[in-house]
Each structure stands twice: as C-alpha cells, then as structure tokens.
Coordinates of C-alpha atoms and ligand atoms in Angstrom, one line a residue:
X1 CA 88.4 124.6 97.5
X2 CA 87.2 123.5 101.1
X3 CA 88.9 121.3 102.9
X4 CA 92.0 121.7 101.1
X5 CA 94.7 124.3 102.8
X6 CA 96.1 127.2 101.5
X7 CA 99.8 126.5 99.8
X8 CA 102.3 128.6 102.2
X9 CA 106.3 128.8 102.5
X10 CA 107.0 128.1 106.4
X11 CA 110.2 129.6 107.3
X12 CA 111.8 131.0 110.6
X13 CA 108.9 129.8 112.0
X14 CA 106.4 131.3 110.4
X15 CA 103.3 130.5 107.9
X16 CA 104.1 132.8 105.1
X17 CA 100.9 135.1 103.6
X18 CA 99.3 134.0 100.9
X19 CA 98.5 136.3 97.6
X20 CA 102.2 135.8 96.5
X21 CA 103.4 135.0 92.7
X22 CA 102.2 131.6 91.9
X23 CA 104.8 128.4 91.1
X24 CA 102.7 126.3 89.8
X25 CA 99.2 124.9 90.2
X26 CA 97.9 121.9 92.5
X27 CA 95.0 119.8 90.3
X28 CA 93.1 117.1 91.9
X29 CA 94.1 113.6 89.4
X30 CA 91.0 112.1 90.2
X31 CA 88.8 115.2 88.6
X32 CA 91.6 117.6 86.8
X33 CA 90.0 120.4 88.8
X34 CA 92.1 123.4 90.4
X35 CA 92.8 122.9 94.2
X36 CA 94.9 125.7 94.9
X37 CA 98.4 127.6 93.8
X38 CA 101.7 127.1 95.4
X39 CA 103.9 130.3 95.8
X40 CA 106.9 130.8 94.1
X41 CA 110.0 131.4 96.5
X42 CA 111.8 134.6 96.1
X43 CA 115.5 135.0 96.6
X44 CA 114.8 137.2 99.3
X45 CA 112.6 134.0 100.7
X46 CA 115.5 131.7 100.2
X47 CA 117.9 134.0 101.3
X48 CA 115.6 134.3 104.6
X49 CA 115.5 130.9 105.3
X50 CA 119.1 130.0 104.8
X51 CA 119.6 132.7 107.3
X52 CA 116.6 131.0 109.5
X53 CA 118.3 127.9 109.0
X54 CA 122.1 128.6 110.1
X55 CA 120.5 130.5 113.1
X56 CA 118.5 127.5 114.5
X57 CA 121.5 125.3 113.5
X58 CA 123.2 126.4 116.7
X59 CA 120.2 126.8 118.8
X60 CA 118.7 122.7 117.9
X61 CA 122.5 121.5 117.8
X62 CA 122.8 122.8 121.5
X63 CA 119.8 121.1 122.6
X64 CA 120.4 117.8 124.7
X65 CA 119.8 114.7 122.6
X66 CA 116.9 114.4 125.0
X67 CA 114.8 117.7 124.3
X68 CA 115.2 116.8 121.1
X69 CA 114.0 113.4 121.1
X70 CA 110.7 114.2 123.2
X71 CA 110.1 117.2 120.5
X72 CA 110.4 114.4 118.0
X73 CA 108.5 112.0 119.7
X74 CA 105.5 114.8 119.9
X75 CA 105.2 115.0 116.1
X76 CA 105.7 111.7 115.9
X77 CA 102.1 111.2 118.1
X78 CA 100.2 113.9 116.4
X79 CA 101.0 113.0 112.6
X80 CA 99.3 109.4 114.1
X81 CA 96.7 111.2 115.7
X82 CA 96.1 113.7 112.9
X83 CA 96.5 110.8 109.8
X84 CA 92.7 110.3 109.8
X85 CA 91.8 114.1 108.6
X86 CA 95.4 114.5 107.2
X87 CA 94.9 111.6 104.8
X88 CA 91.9 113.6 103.3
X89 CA 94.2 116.2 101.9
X90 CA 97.1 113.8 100.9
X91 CA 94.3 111.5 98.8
X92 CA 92.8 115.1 97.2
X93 CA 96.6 116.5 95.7
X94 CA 98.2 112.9 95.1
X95 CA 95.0 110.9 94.1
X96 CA 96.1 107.4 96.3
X97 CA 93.8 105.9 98.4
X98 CA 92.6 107.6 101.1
X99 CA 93.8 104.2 103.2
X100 CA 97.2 104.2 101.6
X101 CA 97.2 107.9 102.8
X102 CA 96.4 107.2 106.0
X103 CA 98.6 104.3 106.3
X104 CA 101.2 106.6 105.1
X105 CA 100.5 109.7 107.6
X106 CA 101.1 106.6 110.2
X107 CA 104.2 105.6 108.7
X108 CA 105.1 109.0 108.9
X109 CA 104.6 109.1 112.5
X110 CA 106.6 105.6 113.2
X111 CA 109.6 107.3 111.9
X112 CA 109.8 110.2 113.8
X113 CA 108.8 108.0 117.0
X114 CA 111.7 105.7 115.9
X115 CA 114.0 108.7 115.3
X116 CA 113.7 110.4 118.2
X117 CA 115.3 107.8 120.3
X118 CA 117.8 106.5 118.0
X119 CA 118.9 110.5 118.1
X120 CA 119.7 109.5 121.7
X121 CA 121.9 106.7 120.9
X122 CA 124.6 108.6 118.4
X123 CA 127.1 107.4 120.2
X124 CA 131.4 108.1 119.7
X125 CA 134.3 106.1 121.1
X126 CA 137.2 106.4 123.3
X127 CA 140.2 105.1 121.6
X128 CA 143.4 103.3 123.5
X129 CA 145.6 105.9 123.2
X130 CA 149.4 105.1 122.4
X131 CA 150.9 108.5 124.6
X132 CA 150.6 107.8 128.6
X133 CA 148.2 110.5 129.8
X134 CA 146.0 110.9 126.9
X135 CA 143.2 110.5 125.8
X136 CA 141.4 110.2 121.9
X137 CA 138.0 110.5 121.5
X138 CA 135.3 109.8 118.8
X139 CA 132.7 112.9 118.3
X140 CA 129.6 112.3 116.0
X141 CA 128.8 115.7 115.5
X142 CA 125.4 117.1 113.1
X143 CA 125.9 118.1 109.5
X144 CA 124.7 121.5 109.7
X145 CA 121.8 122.9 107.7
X146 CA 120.6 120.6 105.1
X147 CA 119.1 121.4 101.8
X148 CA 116.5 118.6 100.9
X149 CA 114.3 117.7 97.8
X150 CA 111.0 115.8 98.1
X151 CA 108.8 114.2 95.9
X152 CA 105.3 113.9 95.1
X153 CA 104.9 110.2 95.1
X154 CA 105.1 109.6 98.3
X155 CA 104.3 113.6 99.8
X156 CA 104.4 112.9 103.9
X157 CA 106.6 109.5 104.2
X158 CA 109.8 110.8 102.0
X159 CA 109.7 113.9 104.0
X160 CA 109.7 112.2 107.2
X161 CA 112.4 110.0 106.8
X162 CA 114.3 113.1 105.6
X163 CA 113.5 115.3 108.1
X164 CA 113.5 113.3 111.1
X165 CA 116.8 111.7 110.6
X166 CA 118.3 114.9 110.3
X167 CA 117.1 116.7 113.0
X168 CA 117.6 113.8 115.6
X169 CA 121.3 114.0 114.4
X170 CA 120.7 117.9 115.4
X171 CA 120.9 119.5 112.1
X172 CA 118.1 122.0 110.6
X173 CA 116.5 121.7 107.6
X174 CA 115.3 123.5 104.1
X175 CA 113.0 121.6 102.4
X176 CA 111.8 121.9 99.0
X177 CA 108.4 119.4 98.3
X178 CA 106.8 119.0 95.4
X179 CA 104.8 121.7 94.1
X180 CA 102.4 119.4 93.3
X181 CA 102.0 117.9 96.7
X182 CA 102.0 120.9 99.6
X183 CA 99.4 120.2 102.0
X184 CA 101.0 116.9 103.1
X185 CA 104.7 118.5 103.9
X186 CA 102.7 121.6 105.1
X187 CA 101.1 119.2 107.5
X188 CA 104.3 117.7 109.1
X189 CA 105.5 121.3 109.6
X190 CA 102.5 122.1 111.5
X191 CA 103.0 119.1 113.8
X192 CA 106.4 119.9 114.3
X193 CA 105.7 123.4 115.3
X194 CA 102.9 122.3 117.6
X195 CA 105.8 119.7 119.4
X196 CA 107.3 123.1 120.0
X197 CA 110.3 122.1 117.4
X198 CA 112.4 125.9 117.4
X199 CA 111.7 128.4 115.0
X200 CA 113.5 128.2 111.6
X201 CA 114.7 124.2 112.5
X202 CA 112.4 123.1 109.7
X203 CA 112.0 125.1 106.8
X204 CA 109.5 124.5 103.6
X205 CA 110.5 126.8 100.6
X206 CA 108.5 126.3 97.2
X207 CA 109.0 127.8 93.7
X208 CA 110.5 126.9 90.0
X209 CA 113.1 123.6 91.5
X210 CA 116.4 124.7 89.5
X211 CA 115.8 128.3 91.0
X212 CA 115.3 126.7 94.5
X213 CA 118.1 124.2 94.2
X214 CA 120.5 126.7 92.7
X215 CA 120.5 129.1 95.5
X216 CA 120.4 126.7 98.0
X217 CA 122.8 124.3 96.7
X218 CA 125.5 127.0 95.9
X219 CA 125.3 128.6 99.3
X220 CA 127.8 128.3 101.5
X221 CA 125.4 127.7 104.7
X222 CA 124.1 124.1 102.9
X223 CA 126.5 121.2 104.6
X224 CA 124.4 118.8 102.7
X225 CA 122.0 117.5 99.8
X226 CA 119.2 115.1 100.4
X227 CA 117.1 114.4 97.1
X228 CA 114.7 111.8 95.9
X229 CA 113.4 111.7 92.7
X230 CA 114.8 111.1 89.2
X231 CA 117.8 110.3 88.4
X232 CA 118.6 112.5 86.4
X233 CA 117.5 115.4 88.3
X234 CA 119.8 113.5 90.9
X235 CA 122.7 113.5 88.4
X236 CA 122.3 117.3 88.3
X237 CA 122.1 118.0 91.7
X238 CA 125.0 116.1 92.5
X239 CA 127.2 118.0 89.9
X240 CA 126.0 121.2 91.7
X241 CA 126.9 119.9 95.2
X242 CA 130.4 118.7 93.8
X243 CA 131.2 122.4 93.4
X244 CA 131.2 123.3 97.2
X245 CA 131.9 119.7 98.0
X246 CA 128.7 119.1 99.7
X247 CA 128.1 115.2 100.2
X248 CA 124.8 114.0 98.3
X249 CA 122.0 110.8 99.9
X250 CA 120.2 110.6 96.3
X251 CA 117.4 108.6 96.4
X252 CA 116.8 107.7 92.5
X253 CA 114.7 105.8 89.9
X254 CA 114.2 102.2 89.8
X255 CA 113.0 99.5 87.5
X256 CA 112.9 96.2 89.8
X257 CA 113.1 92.7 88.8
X258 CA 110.9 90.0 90.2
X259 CA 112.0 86.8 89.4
X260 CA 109.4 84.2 90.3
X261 CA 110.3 80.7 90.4
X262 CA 108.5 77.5 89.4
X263 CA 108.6 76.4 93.2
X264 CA 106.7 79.8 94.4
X265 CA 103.8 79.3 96.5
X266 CA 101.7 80.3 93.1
X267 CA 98.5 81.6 94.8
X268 CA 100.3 83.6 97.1
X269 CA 102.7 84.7 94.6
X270 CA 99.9 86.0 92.6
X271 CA 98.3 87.6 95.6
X272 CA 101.8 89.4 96.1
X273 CA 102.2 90.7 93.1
X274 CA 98.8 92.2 92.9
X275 CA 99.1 93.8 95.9
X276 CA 102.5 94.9 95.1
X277 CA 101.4 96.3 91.6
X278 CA 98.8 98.2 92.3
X279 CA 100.2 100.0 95.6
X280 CA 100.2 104.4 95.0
X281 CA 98.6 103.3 91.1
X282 CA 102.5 101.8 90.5
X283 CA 104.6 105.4 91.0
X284 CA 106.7 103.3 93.8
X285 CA 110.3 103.4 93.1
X286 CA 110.5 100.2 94.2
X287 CA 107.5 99.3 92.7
X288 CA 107.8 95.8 90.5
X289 CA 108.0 96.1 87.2
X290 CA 110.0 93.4 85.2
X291 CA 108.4 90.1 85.8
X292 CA 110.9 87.6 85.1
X293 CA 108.9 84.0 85.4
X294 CA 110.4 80.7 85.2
X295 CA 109.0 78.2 82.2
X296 CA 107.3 76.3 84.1
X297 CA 104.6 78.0 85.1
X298 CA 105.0 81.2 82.6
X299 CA 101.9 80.4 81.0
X300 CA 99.5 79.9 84.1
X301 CA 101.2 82.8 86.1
X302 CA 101.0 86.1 83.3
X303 CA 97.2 84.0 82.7
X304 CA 96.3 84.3 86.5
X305 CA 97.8 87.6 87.4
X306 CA 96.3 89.3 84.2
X307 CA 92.7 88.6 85.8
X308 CA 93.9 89.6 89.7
X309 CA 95.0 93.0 88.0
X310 CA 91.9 93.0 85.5
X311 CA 89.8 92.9 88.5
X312 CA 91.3 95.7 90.2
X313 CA 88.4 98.6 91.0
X314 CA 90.1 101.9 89.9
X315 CA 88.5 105.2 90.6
X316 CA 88.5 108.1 93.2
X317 CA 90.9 107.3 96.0
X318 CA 88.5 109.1 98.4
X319 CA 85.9 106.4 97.6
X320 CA 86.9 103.2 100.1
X321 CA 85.5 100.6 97.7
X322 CA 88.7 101.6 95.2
X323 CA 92.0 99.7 95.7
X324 CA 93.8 101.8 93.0
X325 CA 93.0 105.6 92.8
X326 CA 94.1 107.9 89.6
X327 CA 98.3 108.6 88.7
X328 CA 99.5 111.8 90.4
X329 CA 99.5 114.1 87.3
X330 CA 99.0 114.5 83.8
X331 CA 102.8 113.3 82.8
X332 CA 102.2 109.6 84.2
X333 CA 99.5 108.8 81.5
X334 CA 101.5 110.2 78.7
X335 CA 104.1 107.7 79.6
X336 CA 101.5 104.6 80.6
X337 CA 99.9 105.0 77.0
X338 CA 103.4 105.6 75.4
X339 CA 105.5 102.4 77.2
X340 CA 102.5 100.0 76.6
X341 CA 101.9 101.0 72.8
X342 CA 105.5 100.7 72.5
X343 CA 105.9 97.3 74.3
X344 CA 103.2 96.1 71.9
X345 CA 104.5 97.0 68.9
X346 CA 107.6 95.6 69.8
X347 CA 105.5 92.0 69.4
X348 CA 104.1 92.0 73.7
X349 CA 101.0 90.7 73.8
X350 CA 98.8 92.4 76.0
X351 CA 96.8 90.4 78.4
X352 CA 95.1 93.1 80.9
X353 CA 94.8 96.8 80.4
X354 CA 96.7 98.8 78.1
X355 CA 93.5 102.1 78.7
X356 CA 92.9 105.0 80.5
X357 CA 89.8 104.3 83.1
X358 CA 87.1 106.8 83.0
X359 CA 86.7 109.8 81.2
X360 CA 87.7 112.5 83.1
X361 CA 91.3 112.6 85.6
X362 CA 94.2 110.9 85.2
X363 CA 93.6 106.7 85.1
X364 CA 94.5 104.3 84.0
X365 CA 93.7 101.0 83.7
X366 CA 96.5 98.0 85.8
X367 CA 98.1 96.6 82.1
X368 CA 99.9 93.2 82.0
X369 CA 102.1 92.9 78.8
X370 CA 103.7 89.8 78.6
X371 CA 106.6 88.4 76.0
X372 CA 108.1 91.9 75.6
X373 CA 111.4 92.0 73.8
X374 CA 114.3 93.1 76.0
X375 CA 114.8 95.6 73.3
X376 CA 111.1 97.5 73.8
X377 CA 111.3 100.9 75.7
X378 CA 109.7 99.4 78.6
X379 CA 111.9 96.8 79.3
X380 CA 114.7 99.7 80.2
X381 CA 112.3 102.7 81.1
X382 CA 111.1 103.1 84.5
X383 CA 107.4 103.4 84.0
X384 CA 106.3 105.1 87.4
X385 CA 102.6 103.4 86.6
X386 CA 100.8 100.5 86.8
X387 CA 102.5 98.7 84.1
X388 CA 103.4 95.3 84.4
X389 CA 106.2 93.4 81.7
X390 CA 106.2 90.1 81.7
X391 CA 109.1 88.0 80.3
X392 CA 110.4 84.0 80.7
X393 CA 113.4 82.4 81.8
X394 CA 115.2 79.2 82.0
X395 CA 117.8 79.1 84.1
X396 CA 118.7 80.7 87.8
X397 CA 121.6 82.4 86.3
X398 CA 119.9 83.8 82.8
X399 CA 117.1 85.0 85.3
X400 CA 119.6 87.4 87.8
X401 CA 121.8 88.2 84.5
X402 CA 118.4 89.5 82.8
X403 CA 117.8 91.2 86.5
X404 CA 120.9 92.8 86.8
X405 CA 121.2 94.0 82.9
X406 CA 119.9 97.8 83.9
X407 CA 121.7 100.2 85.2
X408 CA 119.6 100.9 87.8
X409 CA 119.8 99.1 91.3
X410 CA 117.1 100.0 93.7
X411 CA 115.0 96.8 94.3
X412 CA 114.6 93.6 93.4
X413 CA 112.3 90.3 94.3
X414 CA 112.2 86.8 94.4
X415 CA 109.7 84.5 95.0
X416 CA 110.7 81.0 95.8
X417 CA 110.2 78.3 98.2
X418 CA 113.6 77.2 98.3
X419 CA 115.6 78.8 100.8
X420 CA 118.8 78.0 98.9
X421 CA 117.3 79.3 95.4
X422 CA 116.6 82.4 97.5
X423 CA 119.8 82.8 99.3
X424 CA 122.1 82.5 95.7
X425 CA 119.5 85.1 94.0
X426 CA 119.8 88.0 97.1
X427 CA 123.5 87.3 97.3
X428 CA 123.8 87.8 93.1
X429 CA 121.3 90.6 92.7
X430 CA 122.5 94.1 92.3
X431 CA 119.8 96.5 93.9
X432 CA 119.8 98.1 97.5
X433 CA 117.0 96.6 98.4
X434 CA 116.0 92.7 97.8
X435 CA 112.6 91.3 98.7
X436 CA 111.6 87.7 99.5
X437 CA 108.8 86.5 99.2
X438 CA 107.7 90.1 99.7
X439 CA 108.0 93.8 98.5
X440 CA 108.1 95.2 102.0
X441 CA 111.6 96.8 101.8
X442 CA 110.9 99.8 103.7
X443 CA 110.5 100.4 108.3
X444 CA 111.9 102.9 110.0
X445 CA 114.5 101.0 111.2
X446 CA 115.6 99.6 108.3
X447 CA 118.0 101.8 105.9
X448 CA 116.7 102.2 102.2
X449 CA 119.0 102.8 99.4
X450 CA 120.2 102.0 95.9
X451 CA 122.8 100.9 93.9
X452 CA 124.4 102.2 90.5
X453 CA 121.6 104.5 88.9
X454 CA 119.3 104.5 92.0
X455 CA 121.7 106.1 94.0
X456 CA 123.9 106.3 96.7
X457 CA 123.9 106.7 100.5
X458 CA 121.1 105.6 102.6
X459 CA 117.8 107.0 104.5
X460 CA 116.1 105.3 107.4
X461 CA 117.4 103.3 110.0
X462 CA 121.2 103.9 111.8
X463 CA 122.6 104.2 108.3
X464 CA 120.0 107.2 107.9
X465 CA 121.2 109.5 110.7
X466 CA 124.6 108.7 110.6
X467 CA 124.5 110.4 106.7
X468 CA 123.8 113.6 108.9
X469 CA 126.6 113.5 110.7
X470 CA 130.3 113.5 110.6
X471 CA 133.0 112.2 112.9
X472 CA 135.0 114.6 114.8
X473 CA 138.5 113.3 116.6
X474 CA 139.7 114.6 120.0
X475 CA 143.1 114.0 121.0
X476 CA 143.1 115.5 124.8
X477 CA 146.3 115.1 126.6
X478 CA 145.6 115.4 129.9
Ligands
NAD1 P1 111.1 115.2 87.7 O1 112.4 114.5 87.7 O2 110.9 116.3 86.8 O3 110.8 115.6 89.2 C1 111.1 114.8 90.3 C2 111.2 115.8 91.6 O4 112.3 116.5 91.4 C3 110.0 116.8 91.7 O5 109.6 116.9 93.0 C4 110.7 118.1 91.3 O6 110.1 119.2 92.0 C5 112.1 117.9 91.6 N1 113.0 118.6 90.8 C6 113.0 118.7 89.4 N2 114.0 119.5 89.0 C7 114.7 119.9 90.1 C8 115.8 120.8 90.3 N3 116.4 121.3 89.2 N4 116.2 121.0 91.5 C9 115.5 120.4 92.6 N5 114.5 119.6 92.4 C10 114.0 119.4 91.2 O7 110.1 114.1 87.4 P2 108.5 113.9 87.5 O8 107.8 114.1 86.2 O9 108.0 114.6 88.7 O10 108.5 112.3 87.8 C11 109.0 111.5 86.8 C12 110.1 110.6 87.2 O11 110.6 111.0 88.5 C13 109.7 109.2 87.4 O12 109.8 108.5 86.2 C14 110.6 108.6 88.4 O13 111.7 108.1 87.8 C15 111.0 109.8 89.2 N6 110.5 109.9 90.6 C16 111.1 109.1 91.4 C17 110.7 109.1 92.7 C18 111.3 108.2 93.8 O14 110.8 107.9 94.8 N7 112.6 107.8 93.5 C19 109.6 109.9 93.1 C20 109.0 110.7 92.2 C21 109.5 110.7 90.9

C-alpha cells in the first residue's frame, strides 16, 4: 500500500525487519481494504526489550532533568511539524478525519512540549527535622520501566500522554499499541529517536495482547502498568499487576451523561452537542452519550439536534468536505446496529439514523433515539459510536440521580446558564471529568481520569507525572 509504512517492533533502538509472523491485519474502515500486517512479538522480542528497557532505565534516569527536557521538547516540535503528512497515515488505519488527525498529531506535540518542562519541576522537600544536626529530605524518584497499553481510538494522543509523562519523570517505557493502529505510535518513536531520546528508552512491542501483557506484566523488570481501554480488559490487567504488586493508571470505558437544562443557551447547546457527537465518529471515552433533557424544552431539543446530526456529511476522512469519517473497525458497527435495534424495541423512537452509510467500509449513519427506557441495553452499554439516547427529566436532583445510576464515572456535562444550577450539578456528579457548557475535558496540563468503572489514577497534567514516580525519604544526620 503506498504511503502507508511498514508495521515494525522498535526496541533497543532499533526498527525491527519486516517478514516476521503476522499479529493481526491493519484494514482501512473507510474501504475494508488490507493496508499492511503487524508482527507478532516473540518472547525472545519481549524478553529483548525488557532487557533494552531496564538498561536505558539507568542510563535516562541519570540524565539531568534538563537533557531530558530539551530531548522532549525536540519530539514535541517535530510531531507539530510532521502532523501534516503524519495525519495521512493516522486518517488511512483509524478512518477519522484527516483534520481531527492532524489536530491530534498537534495535540500530541503540546504534550510533550508541556512535559518536558514540568519534568524540570519534580520537585521534593526539606522537612524541619526534630534531631539538632539533621536533616530529612523529600526525593521524587522515577518508577522504573513501565509497561503501557494503548488504544486505537485515539492512536498518537493516548500514547503521548503516556509516554511523555513517564519519561519526563525519567522512567523508560514498553509500549504495546493497538495492532490495529501502528503507523501513528510508530511515528512518535521515530520523532523520539530523531530528538536523540537513548536507545531502548521507548520501546514498541506488538503481537496477540494477553501474550504481550502476560510476559510483561509478570516480569519482575515492570515497576508499573499504564492501560487505556476497556474496562474489563482493565479489570484483568489490574489482577495481573496485583500479583507483583505493581501499581495500575487504568484509563477505562465511559458512558457520560449530559444533562441539559431548560435555561441552556439552546442554539449553542445544540451546536455543542453536535460537535461533541460526531467527534472520532463517537469512539471517545468521553464522548456524550446519555442525553438527559429537562421538560421544557425536550421536545424542541431531541427535534433540533435530530436534523444537526441528520445533516452531518459522513464518508472518507481523507476527503475534507466530511465532518465524520467511518468507525475504526468492523466490531463498532456490530454494536451501532445492535444497541439501536435494541433501544428501539425497547419502545425509543428513533428520530435520525439508526443505518450504516454507504456500501462498502465501516459507517454509519449519526442516530438520535430518543424516549429510551432506562432498562434498554443502551442506556447501560457504552456504545463507542455515534449513538445518541435521549431521555427527560423533571427535577435537578432526578436528573444527577439518573446521571450517576452507572457504574461508570469518566465524564459528565451540563449545559445551563445558571451558574448556581451548574455549580450544585459538578459538585453532585460522580465522573472524573465534568464539562460545562462544554466537552473539552482534556490539555496537557490538565489531569484526566475516572471514577468507579472508568478507572483510577490520573494521566496528564502534574497528577500525570507524579503517577511515575514515588517518594523516597532521606534522613541525613550531619
Ligand atoms: P478490547 O477491550 O478488546 O481492546 C481494547 C484495547 O485493549 C486494544 O488496544 C487491545 O489491544 C487491548 N487489549 C485487549 N486485550 C488485552 C490484554 N489481554 N492485554 C493487554 N491489552 C489488551 O476492545 P475493542 O473492541 O478494541 O474496543 C471496544 C471497547 O473498548 C469499547 O467499547 C470501549 O469501551 C473500549 N475502549 C476504550 C477506550 C478508551 O479510550 N477508554 C479506547 C478504545 C476502546
């Protein structure tokens, strides 16, 4: 396939031959066609870069917070520089947009900038000590190597919050990406390498994930497991960490709430929403998905969002006139056409959507459902698409108890015009994340994490290096 790299393993510093025993295949959504197959990791090639890893552990870790950052602050600039062609790639193995792709090989680049000199500023503390002649100090010391599992949803910004966060703290790094998703991982490691990050620092490994996981998880040289995804692929990982008492960030499913109140700014509302809907085709953990709307303007709101998402043009995220490109992979649709046929046989009414678009690749149509019983699959399945649910509600406090009756926490919205309606609703919600006004819940600088079944621990921001780190204490007696 031209302009679509070869999938390689990158470890100690090295591109990996190709011809090796395949993993799985990369298809592009938008057509179904093969792009390319991603190598299935050995245990010799895990072994190697656990090996790679624990090396360059001491060599990065000995590095001055400086070098560091300026090798940081290098990838940063060329994943900017590079997003143009990169998001060419991204758009071909994900199907986005090739804006959103863009957008997020920038984003990508932010983060590292933003990393790099917070790495700078990990400082410890000098505590009064109680014995004349002494002194107690406060070390924030790296991890060590870190085992980390990415998604395909997001293939270059999950990374880069992983990666950069962790190695500003001064750890190294064995990442496992999708195997659905390599070129965009594959291109951060190139830009790493190119800031002249030390061999085996940053390691990609690809292959069956419970293979991968296994061996890395259960080896002693891991300190630490970073995953997003599923939850319960992050329930299982967890358990395996337990067993060598490695601490877990686990990034998980969501199924947010937006409660929208009769005082919203309506058209803007609506224009929020839309925009919120459709972004990555819906397979946003974040993404909104239970629209809880007040009485009073139920009717008019699930009436004028059902034509903003009817109007949506879907098709080939390399084409710039589309503002919604096809689902990532084959799985998505099965569950689009299986949580909408349930929601409407559960009595939902479906107002927009509700059909695959085209007839070849994996689209589908932005659906609307509205008066779904609470008891319908999709009211308590995360659908990953662009599936909207639409439901009413009286009261402030039926609203958040409908909102906080999952059990997952990630995000969760509200969109009022009364700063005291918002301030009782984000104090009440239960999610990690909650939006106002907005779905913007995720910066560099700003930590990202979940409550009850979306997680625990948090990436980005202080929060996110610091859950690379530990605390050492020093009691020197002089
Ligand atoms: P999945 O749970 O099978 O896979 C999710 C990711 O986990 C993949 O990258 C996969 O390689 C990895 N994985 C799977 N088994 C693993 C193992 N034993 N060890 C290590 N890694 C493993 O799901 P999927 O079909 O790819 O996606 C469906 C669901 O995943 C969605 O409904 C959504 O809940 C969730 N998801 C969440 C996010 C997120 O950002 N939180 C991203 C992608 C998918």
């Amino acid at each position: 396939m031209p302009d679509y790299p070869q999938p390689r393993q990158f470890i100690a510093g090295e591109w990996q031959q190709a011809h090796r025993a395949s993993a799985a295949a990369v298809t592009n959504p938008a057509t179904g066609e093969l792009l390319a197959e991603v190598p299935r990791a050995t245990i010799q090639d895990l072994d190697d870069a656990l090996a790679a890893s624990d090396r360059a552990f001491h060599v990065w870790r000995d590095k001055s917070a400086a070098e560091r950052a300026s090798i940081l602050k290098r990838t940063g600039e060329l994943l900017r520089e590079r997003a143009p062609a990169l998001a060419r790639e991204m758009t071909l193995e994900q199907g986005k947009t090739i804006s959103e792709a863009e957008g997020e090989f920038k984003f990508a680049g932010d983060v590292f900038e933003w990393n790099a000199f917070e790495g700078m500023r990990t400082y410890g503390r000098v505590i009064p000590s109680r014995v004349p002649g002494s002194r107690q100090m406060v070390l924030i010391e790296p991890l060590g190597p870190i085992a980390a599992f990415t998604p395909w949803n997001f293939p270059a910004g999950i990374p880069a919050r992983k990666i950069a966060s962790a190695l500003a703290a001064g750890c190294s790094m064995i990442l496992k990406p999708s195997e659905e998703t390599p070129a965009s991982v594959m291109a951060i490691a190139q830009a790493l390498a190119d800031a002249g990050l030390p061999d085996g620092v940053f390691n990609i490994v690809f292959g069956v994930p419970s293979e991968v996981s296994n061996r890395l998880i259960g080896s002693p040289i891991v300190r630490k497991v970073h995953f997003t995804g599923s939850t319960g692929i992050g329930r299982h990982l967890a358990l395996l960490a337990a067993q060598g008492l490695k601490p877990c960030t686990l990034e998980l499913g969501g199924h947010a709430p937006v409660l929208v109140f009769d005082d919203a700014d309506f058209d803007k509302a609506v224009a929020t929403c839309l925009a919120g809907k459709i972004r990555n085709a819906g397979q946003v953990c974040t993404s909104p998905t239970r629209f809880l709307i007040q009485d009073g303007i139920y009717d008019a709101f699930v009436a004028r969002f059902g034509e903003a998402l009817d109007g949506v043009a879907v098709g080939s995220g390399l084409d710039r006139n589309n503002q919604m490109g096809a689902l990532a992979n084959s799985r998505r649709l099965e569950v689009m056409e299986d949580l909408t046929g349930d929601a409407i046989r559960y009595g939902g009414r479906l107002v927009c959507g509700g059909v695959r678009g085209g007839d070849k690749g994996y689209f589908w149509r932005p659906s609307l459902v509205a008066d779904v019983p609470g008891s319908a699959k999709a009211m308590h399945t995360e659908p990953f698409g662009p599936l909207a649910f639409a439901r009413r509600f009286s009261s402030l406090q039926e609203g958040v108890e409908e909102a906080n009756s999952l059990p997952y926490g990630l995000a969760a919205y509200v969109f009022t015009q009364s700063a005291a309606t918002a301030a009782t609703v984000a104090n009440e919600l239960q999610a990690g994340g909650v939006g106002i006004n907005t779905f913007t819940l995720s910066a560099p600088e700003a930590p990202f994490c979940g409550v009850k079944d979306s997680g625990y621990g948090a990436e980005g921001g202080p929060e996110g290096l610091q859950a690379f780190t530990h605390t050492k204490f020093v009691h020197h007696v002089l």
